[in-house]
C-alpha positions as CSV (number, residue, x, y, z in Angstrom):
1,M,0.0,0.0,0.0
2,D,1.8,4.2,3.5
3,N,4.0,9.6,0.2
4,H,5.2,7.1,-2.4
5,R,2.5,5.0,-3.8
6,K,-0.2,7.5,-4.0
7,K,1.7,5.6,-3.1
8,N,0.2,2.3,-3.2
9,V,-1.6,3.1,-6.4
10,Q,0.9,4.6,-8.7
11,A,2.2,2.7,-11.8
12,I,5.6,1.1,-11.4
13,A,8.4,2.9,-13.3
14,I,10.1,0.3,-15.5
15,P,13.2,1.4,-17.5
16,F,13.0,1.7,-21.3
17,S,15.4,-0.7,-23.0
18,R,15.0,-4.1,-24.6
19,P,15.6,-6.7,-21.9
20,D,17.7,-9.8,-22.6
21,G,15.5,-12.7,-23.8
22,A,12.8,-10.5,-25.4
23,G,12.9,-11.5,-29.1
24,E,10.8,-10.3,-31.9
25,D,8.2,-13.1,-31.5
26,T,7.8,-12.6,-27.7
27,G,4.2,-12.7,-26.4
28,F,3.0,-10.1,-23.9
29,I,3.4,-12.3,-20.8
30,A,6.9,-13.5,-21.7
31,Y,7.9,-9.9,-22.4
32,A,6.4,-8.7,-19.1
33,N,8.3,-11.5,-17.2
34,S,11.5,-10.3,-18.8
35,R,10.8,-6.9,-17.3
36,V,10.3,-8.6,-13.9
37,E,13.7,-10.2,-14.3
38,K,15.3,-6.9,-15.2
39,L,13.9,-5.2,-12.1
40,Q,15.2,-8.1,-10.0
41,D,18.6,-7.7,-11.5
42,E,18.6,-4.1,-10.6
43,G,17.7,-4.9,-7.0
44,R,14.2,-3.4,-7.3
45,Y,12.5,-6.4,-5.6
46,D,9.4,-4.6,-4.4
47,A,8.7,-3.3,-7.9
48,A,9.4,-6.8,-9.4
49,N,7.1,-8.5,-6.9
50,K,4.2,-6.1,-7.6
51,L,4.6,-6.5,-11.4
52,K,4.4,-10.3,-10.9
53,M,1.2,-9.8,-8.9
54,Y,-0.4,-7.7,-11.6
55,L,0.6,-10.3,-14.2
56,R,-0.9,-13.2,-12.1
57,R,-4.3,-11.3,-12.1
58,F,-4.1,-10.8,-15.8
59,I,-3.2,-14.5,-16.4
60,A,-6.2,-15.5,-14.2
61,Y,-8.4,-13.5,-16.5
62,L,-6.9,-15.0,-19.6
63,G,-7.1,-18.6,-18.4
64,K,-3.8,-19.3,-20.1
65,N,-0.1,-18.3,-19.7
66,E,0.4,-16.2,-22.8
67,V,-1.3,-13.9,-25.2
68,P,0.3,-12.9,-28.5
69,F,0.8,-9.2,-29.1
70,K,-1.4,-9.4,-32.2
71,D,-4.3,-10.4,-29.9
72,F,-3.6,-7.7,-27.3
73,D,-6.2,-5.3,-28.5
74,A,-8.8,-2.8,-27.1
75,L,-11.5,-5.5,-26.9
76,L,-9.2,-7.6,-24.7
77,I,-8.5,-4.7,-22.3
78,R,-12.2,-3.6,-22.1
79,N,-13.2,-7.2,-21.3
80,Y,-10.4,-7.4,-18.7
81,H,-11.6,-4.1,-17.1
82,T,-15.2,-5.5,-16.9
83,W,-13.8,-8.8,-15.4
84,L,-12.0,-6.8,-12.7
85,E,-15.1,-4.8,-11.9
86,N,-16.9,-8.1,-11.5
87,Q,-14.3,-9.1,-8.9
88,K,-15.7,-6.3,-6.7
89,L,-12.4,-4.4,-6.8
90,G,-12.3,-0.6,-6.2
91,R,-11.8,1.9,-8.9
92,N,-8.3,2.8,-8.0
93,T,-7.3,-0.9,-7.7
94,I,-8.7,-1.6,-11.2
95,S,-6.8,1.5,-12.5
96,L,-3.6,0.2,-11.0
97,Y,-3.9,-3.2,-12.7
98,I,-4.7,-1.7,-16.1
99,R,-2.1,1.1,-15.7
100,N,0.7,-1.3,-15.2
101,L,-0.3,-3.4,-18.2
102,K,-0.3,-0.2,-20.2
103,R,3.2,0.6,-18.9
104,V,4.6,-2.8,-20.0
105,Y,2.8,-2.5,-23.4
106,R,4.4,1.0,-24.0
107,L,7.8,-0.5,-23.2
108,A,7.2,-3.3,-25.7
109,A,6.2,-0.7,-28.3
110,G,9.4,1.3,-27.5
111,D,11.4,-1.9,-28.1
112,G,9.7,-2.4,-31.5
113,L,7.7,-5.5,-30.5
114,V,4.3,-4.1,-31.4
115,A,2.9,-1.7,-33.9
116,D,2.3,1.9,-32.8
117,C,-1.3,1.5,-31.6
118,N,-3.0,2.0,-28.3
119,P,-5.4,-0.7,-27.0
120,F,-5.8,1.5,-23.9
121,E,-7.1,4.6,-25.8
122,G,-10.1,6.3,-24.1
123,M,-9.7,4.2,-20.8
124,D,-9.3,6.3,-17.6
125,V,-6.5,4.7,-15.6
126,S,-5.8,7.7,-13.4
127,Y,-5.7,7.7,-9.7
128,H,-8.7,9.3,-8.0
129,V,-7.9,10.8,-4.6
130,K,-10.2,9.5,-1.9
131,K,-12.2,12.2,-0.1
132,E,-11.9,10.5,3.2
133,R,-8.8,8.7,4.5
134,N,-9.2,6.4,7.5
135,G,-7.3,7.5,10.6
136,L,-7.6,7.0,14.3
137,T,-8.8,9.9,16.5
138,P,-6.5,10.8,19.5
139,D,-8.9,8.9,21.8
140,E,-8.7,5.8,19.6
141,V,-4.9,6.0,19.6
142,K,-5.1,6.1,23.4
143,R,-7.4,3.1,23.4
144,L,-5.0,1.1,21.2
145,R,-2.1,2.1,23.5
146,N,-4.0,0.9,26.5
147,L,-5.4,-2.3,25.1
148,D,-4.7,-5.3,27.4
149,L,-2.6,-7.6,25.2
150,S,-1.4,-9.9,27.9
151,G,-2.9,-12.9,26.2
152,E,-1.8,-12.0,22.7
153,S,1.2,-13.1,20.7
154,Q,4.5,-11.2,20.6
155,M,3.8,-10.3,17.0
156,T,0.5,-8.7,18.0
157,V,2.3,-6.6,20.6
158,F,5.0,-5.7,18.1
159,A,2.4,-4.7,15.5
160,R,0.7,-2.4,18.1
161,D,4.1,-0.9,19.0
162,I,5.1,-0.2,15.4
163,F,1.7,1.4,14.8
164,L,2.2,3.7,17.8
165,F,5.8,4.4,16.9
166,T,4.6,5.4,13.4
167,V,2.2,7.9,14.9
168,Y,4.7,9.2,17.4
169,A,7.3,9.6,14.7
170,R,5.0,11.8,12.7
171,G,3.9,9.2,10.1
172,M,7.4,7.7,9.5
173,R,7.3,5.0,6.8
174,S,7.9,1.4,7.9
175,D,11.0,1.0,5.6
176,D,12.5,4.0,7.4
177,I,11.6,2.7,10.8
178,F,13.3,-0.6,10.3
179,R,16.5,1.2,9.1
180,L,16.7,3.3,12.3
181,T,19.8,2.8,14.5
182,W,20.6,4.3,17.9
183,N,23.0,6.6,16.1
184,N,20.0,8.4,14.6
185,I,19.2,9.7,18.1
186,A,21.3,12.5,19.6
187,D,20.7,15.5,21.9
188,G,17.0,14.7,22.3
189,Q,16.5,14.6,18.5
190,L,15.7,11.8,16.1
191,T,17.3,12.5,12.7
192,Y,17.1,10.2,9.7
193,R,17.2,10.4,5.9
194,Q,14.1,9.1,4.1
195,H,14.9,6.1,2.0
196,L,12.4,7.0,-0.7
197,T,13.3,10.7,-1.2
198,G,16.7,11.2,0.5
199,K,15.3,14.1,2.5
200,E,16.6,14.6,6.0
201,I,14.0,14.6,8.7
202,S,14.5,15.7,12.3
203,M,12.0,15.6,15.2
204,P,12.1,15.5,19.0
205,W,12.8,12.1,20.5
206,E,9.8,11.7,22.8
207,P,9.6,9.5,25.9
208,P,7.0,7.2,24.4
209,M,9.3,6.5,21.4
210,Q,12.1,5.7,23.9
211,E,9.7,3.4,25.8
212,I,8.9,1.4,22.7
213,A,12.4,1.2,21.3
214,D,13.8,0.0,24.7
215,R,11.5,-3.0,24.5
216,Y,13.3,-4.2,21.3
217,K,16.9,-3.2,22.1
218,R,19.2,-6.1,21.4
219,K,22.9,-6.7,22.0
220,G,25.1,-7.0,18.9
221,T,23.0,-4.8,16.7
222,P,22.6,-1.0,16.4
223,L,19.1,-1.3,15.0
224,L,16.1,0.0,17.0
225,F,13.9,-2.8,15.6
226,P,16.2,-5.6,14.5
227,V,13.9,-7.5,12.2
228,I,15.8,-7.1,8.9
229,T,18.9,-9.1,9.5
230,A,19.8,-10.6,6.1
231,K,23.0,-9.7,4.3
232,S,21.8,-9.7,0.7
233,P,19.4,-6.9,-0.6
234,R,17.1,-9.6,-2.0
235,E,16.8,-11.4,1.3
236,Q,16.4,-8.1,3.2
237,W,13.4,-7.3,0.9
238,R,11.9,-10.7,1.6
239,Q,12.2,-10.2,5.3
240,Y,10.7,-6.7,5.1
241,D,7.8,-7.9,2.9
242,A,7.1,-10.8,5.3
243,I,7.2,-8.7,8.5
244,L,5.0,-6.0,6.9
245,H,2.4,-8.6,6.1
246,R,2.5,-10.0,9.6
247,I,2.2,-6.6,11.2
248,N,-0.8,-5.5,9.0
249,Y,-2.5,-8.9,9.6
250,S,-2.1,-8.4,13.4
251,L,-3.3,-4.8,13.2
252,K,-6.4,-5.9,11.3
253,K,-7.2,-8.2,14.2
254,L,-6.6,-5.5,16.7
255,G,-8.9,-3.1,14.7
256,E,-11.6,-5.7,14.9
257,K,-11.1,-6.0,18.6
258,M,-11.5,-2.2,18.9
259,G,-14.7,-2.3,16.8
260,L,-13.3,-0.1,14.0
261,G,-15.3,0.1,10.8
262,Y,-12.3,-0.4,8.5
263,P,-9.1,-2.5,8.5
264,L,-6.3,-1.2,10.8
265,N,-2.9,-1.1,9.2
266,L,0.2,1.1,9.0
267,T,-1.3,3.3,6.3
268,V,-3.9,4.2,8.9
269,A,-1.1,5.1,11.3
270,R,0.3,7.6,8.8
271,H,-3.1,9.1,8.1
272,S,-3.8,9.3,11.9
273,W,-0.7,11.5,12.3
274,E,-1.6,13.6,9.3
275,S,-5.1,14.3,10.6
276,M,-3.7,15.3,14.0
277,T,-0.8,17.5,13.1
278,K,-2.7,20.8,13.3
279,S,-4.3,20.2,16.7
280,V,-2.6,17.5,18.7
281,S,0.8,17.1,20.2
282,I,2.4,13.7,21.1
283,S,1.5,14.4,24.8
284,G,-2.1,14.7,23.7
285,I,-2.3,11.1,22.6
286,L,-0.7,9.4,25.5
């Protein structure tokens, strides 16, 4: 989903160049898989995994593992759009699936694999900003903080703590949270550089942030939350993807326990802080 992806719903940027293995007679799926491999070779594992997900959905619609470029036409895309609507998917989600197929198709056209035509012509695949964004109120944040989790798993407690830390850290993204080290804290300030933008951010290091971080302090590692421990970038991404899913799954259960009318996840944590910034300080949600 959590800034970059309107953030979760922007098309993946795939570089323009003919990938190895994409010959003149390559079908759409084979060509798209070659783009996945290129993204993996570049270390862009999150982008590669998402593109694979979009392709799996398209293959499920096709009922087969390939479609020749000559059959990749406007009728096919309109029928796929209708099929997605019948899956009860939201407007932005459908646009996301279609938009990424369009991106791959344009790359294939740039590589000379298809004629200069547009099977997506007239189809609105833009992102539509939601009028309402789910976020907890200050009282709900307090309720979450004070929930009795004595009978719950360590993962459930960890998920709650990461949610609260996200709010206390002014909506910090999870990929930045898991990169934090104790060296990021000095003179009562937390200072870090956003992984996505490279922008340096600084904020007061509040007591509730210290309280949470102390629970996960481990000898032999400078990380505040030592959950990404692999050496290789690919394995690091796999660990990150796995822990993120487990956190959001646990948060969903906590949201149900609280009686919320929507799924609780880390995106809600970021929106919670955004909705509070003009009227609430950290001390106001403890």
